[in-house]
PDB file of C-alpha atoms in Angstrom:
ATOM      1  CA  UNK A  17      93.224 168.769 142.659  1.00 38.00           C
ATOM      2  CA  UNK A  18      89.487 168.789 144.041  1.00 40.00           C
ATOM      3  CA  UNK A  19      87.581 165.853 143.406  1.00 43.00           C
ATOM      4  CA  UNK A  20      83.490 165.563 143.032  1.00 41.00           C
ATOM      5  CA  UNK A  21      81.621 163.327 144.132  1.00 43.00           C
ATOM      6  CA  UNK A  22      77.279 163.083 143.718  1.00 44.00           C
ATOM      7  CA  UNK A  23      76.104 160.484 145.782  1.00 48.00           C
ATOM      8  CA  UNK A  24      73.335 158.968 144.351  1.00 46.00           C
ATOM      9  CA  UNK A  25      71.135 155.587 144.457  1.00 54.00           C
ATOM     10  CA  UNK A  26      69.646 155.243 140.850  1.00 59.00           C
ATOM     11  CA  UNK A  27      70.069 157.367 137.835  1.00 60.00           C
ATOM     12  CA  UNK A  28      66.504 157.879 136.376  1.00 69.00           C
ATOM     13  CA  UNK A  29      64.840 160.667 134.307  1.00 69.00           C
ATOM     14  CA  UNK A  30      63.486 162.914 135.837  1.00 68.00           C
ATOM     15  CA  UNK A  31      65.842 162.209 138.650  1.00 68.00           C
ATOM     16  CA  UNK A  32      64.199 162.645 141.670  1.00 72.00           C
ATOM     17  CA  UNK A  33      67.529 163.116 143.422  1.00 71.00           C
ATOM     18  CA  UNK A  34      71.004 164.649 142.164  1.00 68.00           C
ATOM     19  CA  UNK A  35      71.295 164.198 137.925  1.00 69.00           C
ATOM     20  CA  UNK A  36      70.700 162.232 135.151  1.00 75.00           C
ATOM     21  CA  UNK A  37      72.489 162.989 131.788  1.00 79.00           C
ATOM     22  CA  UNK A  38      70.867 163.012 128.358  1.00 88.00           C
ATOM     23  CA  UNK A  39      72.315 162.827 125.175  1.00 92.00           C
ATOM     24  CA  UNK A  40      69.753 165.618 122.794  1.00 93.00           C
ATOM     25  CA  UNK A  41      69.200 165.118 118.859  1.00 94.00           C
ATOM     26  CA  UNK A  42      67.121 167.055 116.906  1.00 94.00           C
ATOM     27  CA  UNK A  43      65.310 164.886 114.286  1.00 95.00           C
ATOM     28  CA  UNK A  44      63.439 165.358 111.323  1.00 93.00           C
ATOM     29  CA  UNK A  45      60.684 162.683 112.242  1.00 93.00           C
ATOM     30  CA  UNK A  46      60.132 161.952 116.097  1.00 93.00           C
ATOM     31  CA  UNK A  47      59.003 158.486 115.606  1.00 93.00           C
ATOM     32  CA  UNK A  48      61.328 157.336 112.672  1.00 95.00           C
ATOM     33  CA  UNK A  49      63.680 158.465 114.847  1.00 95.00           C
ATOM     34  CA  UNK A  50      62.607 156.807 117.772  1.00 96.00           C
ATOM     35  CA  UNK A  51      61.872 153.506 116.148  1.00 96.00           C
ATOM     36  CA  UNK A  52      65.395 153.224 114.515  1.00 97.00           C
ATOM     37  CA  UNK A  53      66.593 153.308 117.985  1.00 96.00           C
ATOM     38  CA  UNK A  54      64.426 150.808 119.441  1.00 96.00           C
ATOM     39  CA  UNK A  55      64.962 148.045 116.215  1.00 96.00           C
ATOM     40  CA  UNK A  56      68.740 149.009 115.927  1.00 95.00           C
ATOM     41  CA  UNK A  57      69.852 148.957 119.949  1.00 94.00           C
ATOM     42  CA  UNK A  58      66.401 147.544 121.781  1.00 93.00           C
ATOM     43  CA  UNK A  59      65.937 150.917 123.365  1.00 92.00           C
ATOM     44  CA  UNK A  60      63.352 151.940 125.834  1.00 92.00           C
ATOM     45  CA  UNK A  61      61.043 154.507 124.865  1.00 94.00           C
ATOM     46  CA  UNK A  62      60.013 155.920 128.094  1.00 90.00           C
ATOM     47  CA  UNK A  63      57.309 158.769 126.088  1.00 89.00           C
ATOM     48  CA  UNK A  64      56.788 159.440 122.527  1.00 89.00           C
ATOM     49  CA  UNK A  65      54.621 161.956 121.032  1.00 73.00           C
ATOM     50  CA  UNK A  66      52.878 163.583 123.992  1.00 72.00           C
ATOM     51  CA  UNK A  67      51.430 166.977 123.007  1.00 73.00           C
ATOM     52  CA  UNK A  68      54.269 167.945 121.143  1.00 76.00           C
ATOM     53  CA  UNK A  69      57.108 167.089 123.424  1.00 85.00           C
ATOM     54  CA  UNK A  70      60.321 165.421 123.047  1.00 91.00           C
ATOM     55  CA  UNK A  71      60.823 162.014 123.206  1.00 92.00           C
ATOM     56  CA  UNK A  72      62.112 160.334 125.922  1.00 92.00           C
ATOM     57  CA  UNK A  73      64.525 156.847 125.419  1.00 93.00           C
ATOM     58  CA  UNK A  74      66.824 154.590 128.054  1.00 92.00           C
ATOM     59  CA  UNK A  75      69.696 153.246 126.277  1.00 90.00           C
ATOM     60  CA  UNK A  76      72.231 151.181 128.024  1.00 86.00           C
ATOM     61  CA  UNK A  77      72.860 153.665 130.626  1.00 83.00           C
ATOM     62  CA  UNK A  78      71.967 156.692 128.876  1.00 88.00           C
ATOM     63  CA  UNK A  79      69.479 158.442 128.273  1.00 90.00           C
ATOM     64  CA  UNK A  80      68.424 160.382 124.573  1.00 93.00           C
ATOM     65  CA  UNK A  81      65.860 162.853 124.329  1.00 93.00           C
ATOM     66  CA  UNK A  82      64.884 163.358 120.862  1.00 95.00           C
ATOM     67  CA  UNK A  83      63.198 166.173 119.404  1.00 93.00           C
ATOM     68  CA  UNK A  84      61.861 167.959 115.636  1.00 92.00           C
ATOM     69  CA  UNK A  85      64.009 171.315 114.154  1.00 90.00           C
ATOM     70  CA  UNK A  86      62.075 174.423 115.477  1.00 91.00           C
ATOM     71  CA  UNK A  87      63.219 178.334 115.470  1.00 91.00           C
ATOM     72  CA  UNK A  88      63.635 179.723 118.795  1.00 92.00           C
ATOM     73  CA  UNK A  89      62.363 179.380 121.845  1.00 86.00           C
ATOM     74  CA  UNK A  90      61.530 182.132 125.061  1.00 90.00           C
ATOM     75  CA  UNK A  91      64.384 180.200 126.889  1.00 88.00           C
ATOM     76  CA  UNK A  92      66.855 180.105 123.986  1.00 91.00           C
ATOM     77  CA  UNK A  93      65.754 183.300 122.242  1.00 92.00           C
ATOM     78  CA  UNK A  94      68.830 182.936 119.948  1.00 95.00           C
ATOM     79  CA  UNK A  95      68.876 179.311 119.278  1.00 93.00           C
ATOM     80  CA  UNK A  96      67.124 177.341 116.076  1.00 93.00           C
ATOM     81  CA  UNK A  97      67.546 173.333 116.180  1.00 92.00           C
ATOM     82  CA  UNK A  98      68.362 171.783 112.487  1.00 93.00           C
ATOM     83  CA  UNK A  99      69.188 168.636 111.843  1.00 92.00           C
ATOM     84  CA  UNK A 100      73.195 167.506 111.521  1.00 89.00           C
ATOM     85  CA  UNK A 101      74.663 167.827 108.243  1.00 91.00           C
ATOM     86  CA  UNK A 102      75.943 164.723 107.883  1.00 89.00           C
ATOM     87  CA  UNK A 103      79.524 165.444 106.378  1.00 91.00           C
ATOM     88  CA  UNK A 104      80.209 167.980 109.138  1.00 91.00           C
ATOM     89  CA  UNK A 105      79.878 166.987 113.011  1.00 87.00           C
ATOM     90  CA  UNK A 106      80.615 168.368 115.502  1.00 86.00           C
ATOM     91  CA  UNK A 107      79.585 165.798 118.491  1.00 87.00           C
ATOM     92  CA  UNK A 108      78.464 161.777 118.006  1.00 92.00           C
ATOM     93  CA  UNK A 109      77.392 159.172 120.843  1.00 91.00           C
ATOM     94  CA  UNK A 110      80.127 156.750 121.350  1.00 92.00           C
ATOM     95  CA  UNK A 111      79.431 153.251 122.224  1.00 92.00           C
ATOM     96  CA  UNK A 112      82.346 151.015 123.956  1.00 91.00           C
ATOM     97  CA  UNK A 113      81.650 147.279 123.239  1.00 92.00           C
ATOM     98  CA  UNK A 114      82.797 143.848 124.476  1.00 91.00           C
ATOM     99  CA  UNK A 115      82.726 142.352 121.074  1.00 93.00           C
ATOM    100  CA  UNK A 116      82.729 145.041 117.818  1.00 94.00           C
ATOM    101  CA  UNK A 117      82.337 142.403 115.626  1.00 96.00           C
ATOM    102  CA  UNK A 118      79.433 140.659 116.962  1.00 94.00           C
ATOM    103  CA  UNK A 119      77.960 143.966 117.749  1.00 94.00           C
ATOM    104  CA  UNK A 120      78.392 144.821 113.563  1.00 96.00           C
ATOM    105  CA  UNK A 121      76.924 141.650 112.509  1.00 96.00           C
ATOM    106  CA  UNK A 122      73.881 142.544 114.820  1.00 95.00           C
ATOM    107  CA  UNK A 123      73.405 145.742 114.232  1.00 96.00           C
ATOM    108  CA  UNK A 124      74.011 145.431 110.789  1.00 96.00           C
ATOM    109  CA  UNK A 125      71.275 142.905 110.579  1.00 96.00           C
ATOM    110  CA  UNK A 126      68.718 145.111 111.938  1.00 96.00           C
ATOM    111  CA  UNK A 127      69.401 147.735 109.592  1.00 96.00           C
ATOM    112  CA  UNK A 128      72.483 149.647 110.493  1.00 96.00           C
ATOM    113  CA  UNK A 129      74.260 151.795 108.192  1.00 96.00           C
ATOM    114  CA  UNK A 130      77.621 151.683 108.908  1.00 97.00           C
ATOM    115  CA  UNK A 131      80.440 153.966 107.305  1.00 96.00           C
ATOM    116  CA  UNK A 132      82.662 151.179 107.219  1.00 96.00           C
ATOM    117  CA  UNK A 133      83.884 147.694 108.703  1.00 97.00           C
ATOM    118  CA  UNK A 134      85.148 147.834 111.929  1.00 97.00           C
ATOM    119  CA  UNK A 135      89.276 149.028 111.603  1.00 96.00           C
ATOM    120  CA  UNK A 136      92.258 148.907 114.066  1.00 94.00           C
ATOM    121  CA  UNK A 137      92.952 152.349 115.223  1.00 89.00           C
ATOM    122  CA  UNK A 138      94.635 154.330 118.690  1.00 83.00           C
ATOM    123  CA  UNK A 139      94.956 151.236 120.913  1.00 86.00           C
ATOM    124  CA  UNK A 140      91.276 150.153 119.717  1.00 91.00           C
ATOM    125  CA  UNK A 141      89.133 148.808 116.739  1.00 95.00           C
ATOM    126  CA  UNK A 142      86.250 151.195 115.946  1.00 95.00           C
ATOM    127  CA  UNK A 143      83.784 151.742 112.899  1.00 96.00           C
ATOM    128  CA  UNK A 144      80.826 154.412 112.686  1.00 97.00           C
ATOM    129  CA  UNK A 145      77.100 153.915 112.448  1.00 96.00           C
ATOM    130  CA  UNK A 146      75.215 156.857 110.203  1.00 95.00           C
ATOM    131  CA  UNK A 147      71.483 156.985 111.973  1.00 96.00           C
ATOM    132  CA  UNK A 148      68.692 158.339 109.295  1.00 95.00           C
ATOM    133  CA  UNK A 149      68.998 162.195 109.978  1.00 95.00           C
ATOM    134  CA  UNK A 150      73.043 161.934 109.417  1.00 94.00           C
ATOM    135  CA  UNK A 151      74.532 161.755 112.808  1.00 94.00           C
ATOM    136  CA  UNK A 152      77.547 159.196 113.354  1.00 95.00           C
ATOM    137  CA  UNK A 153      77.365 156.863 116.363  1.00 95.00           C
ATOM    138  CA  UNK A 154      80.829 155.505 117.327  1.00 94.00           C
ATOM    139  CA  UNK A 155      81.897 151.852 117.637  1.00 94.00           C
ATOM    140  CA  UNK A 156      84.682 151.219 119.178  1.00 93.00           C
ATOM    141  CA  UNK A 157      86.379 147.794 121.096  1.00 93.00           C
ATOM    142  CA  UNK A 158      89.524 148.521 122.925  1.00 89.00           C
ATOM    143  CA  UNK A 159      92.530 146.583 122.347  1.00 85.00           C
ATOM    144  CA  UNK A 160      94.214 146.994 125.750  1.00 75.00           C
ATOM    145  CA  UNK A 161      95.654 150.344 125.633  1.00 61.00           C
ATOM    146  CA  UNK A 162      94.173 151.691 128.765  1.00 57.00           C
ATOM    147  CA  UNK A 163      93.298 154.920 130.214  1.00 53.00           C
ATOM    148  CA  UNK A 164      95.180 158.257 132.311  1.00 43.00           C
TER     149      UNK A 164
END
């Protein structure tokens, strides 16, 4: 088995060496979008609403770039963004916590819309967060099952 390995002092976007990784969402409404973010988690917003381009967030140690529906593109001549329909996903951000609970009562106080109340499951407790274009943002606490 080969191993990787990027050597790397700082993870920043644009990188100016080696990667960063982004999670994308296409959103109805760049700044609703963006604000919901920044009130519900105390993102960054590193640009929003220059000339028509994405929007740019730090969160935790990730990075989103959010952007409106649109038909295709020269580079994805094929491709149309749409928002998530939100009874059928097919990807979600998950979040690992310290403390779910405290996390719920926080978030939940700044406006989150959560599917349920956090609920023992697989070696962890975990609940799901519904953002306002539909997409599900995981919750989840482990409960010492570890990993490999």
């Amino acid at each position: 088995m080969s191993s990787v390995q990027i050597e790397q002092k700082s993870y920043e976007m644009p990188p100016r060496e080696g990667i960063s990784i982004a999670h994308f969402l296409t959103v109805a409404d760049l700044e609703r979008s963006a604000r919901y973010y920044e009130r519900l988690f105390v993102v960054r917003i590193l640009s929003l609403v220059v000339r028509n381009a994405p929007g740019y967030l730090q969160l935790a140690n990730i990075w989103m770039i959010l952007n409106v529906v649109g038909g295709p593109t020269p580079d994805k001549p094929t491709v149309t963004l749409s928002v998530t329909d939100p009874n059928h996903i097919n990807s979600f951000m998950n979040f690992r916590v310290a403390d779910i609970h405290a996390c719920y009562e926080l978030w939940k106080s700044r406006g989150a819309e959560f599917i349920t109340e956090p609920i023992p499951k697989y070696g962890e407790t975990r609940c799901y967060i519904r953002d306002p274009d539909g997409y599900i943002i995981e919750v989840g606490q482990s409960t010492g099952l570890t990993y490999g």
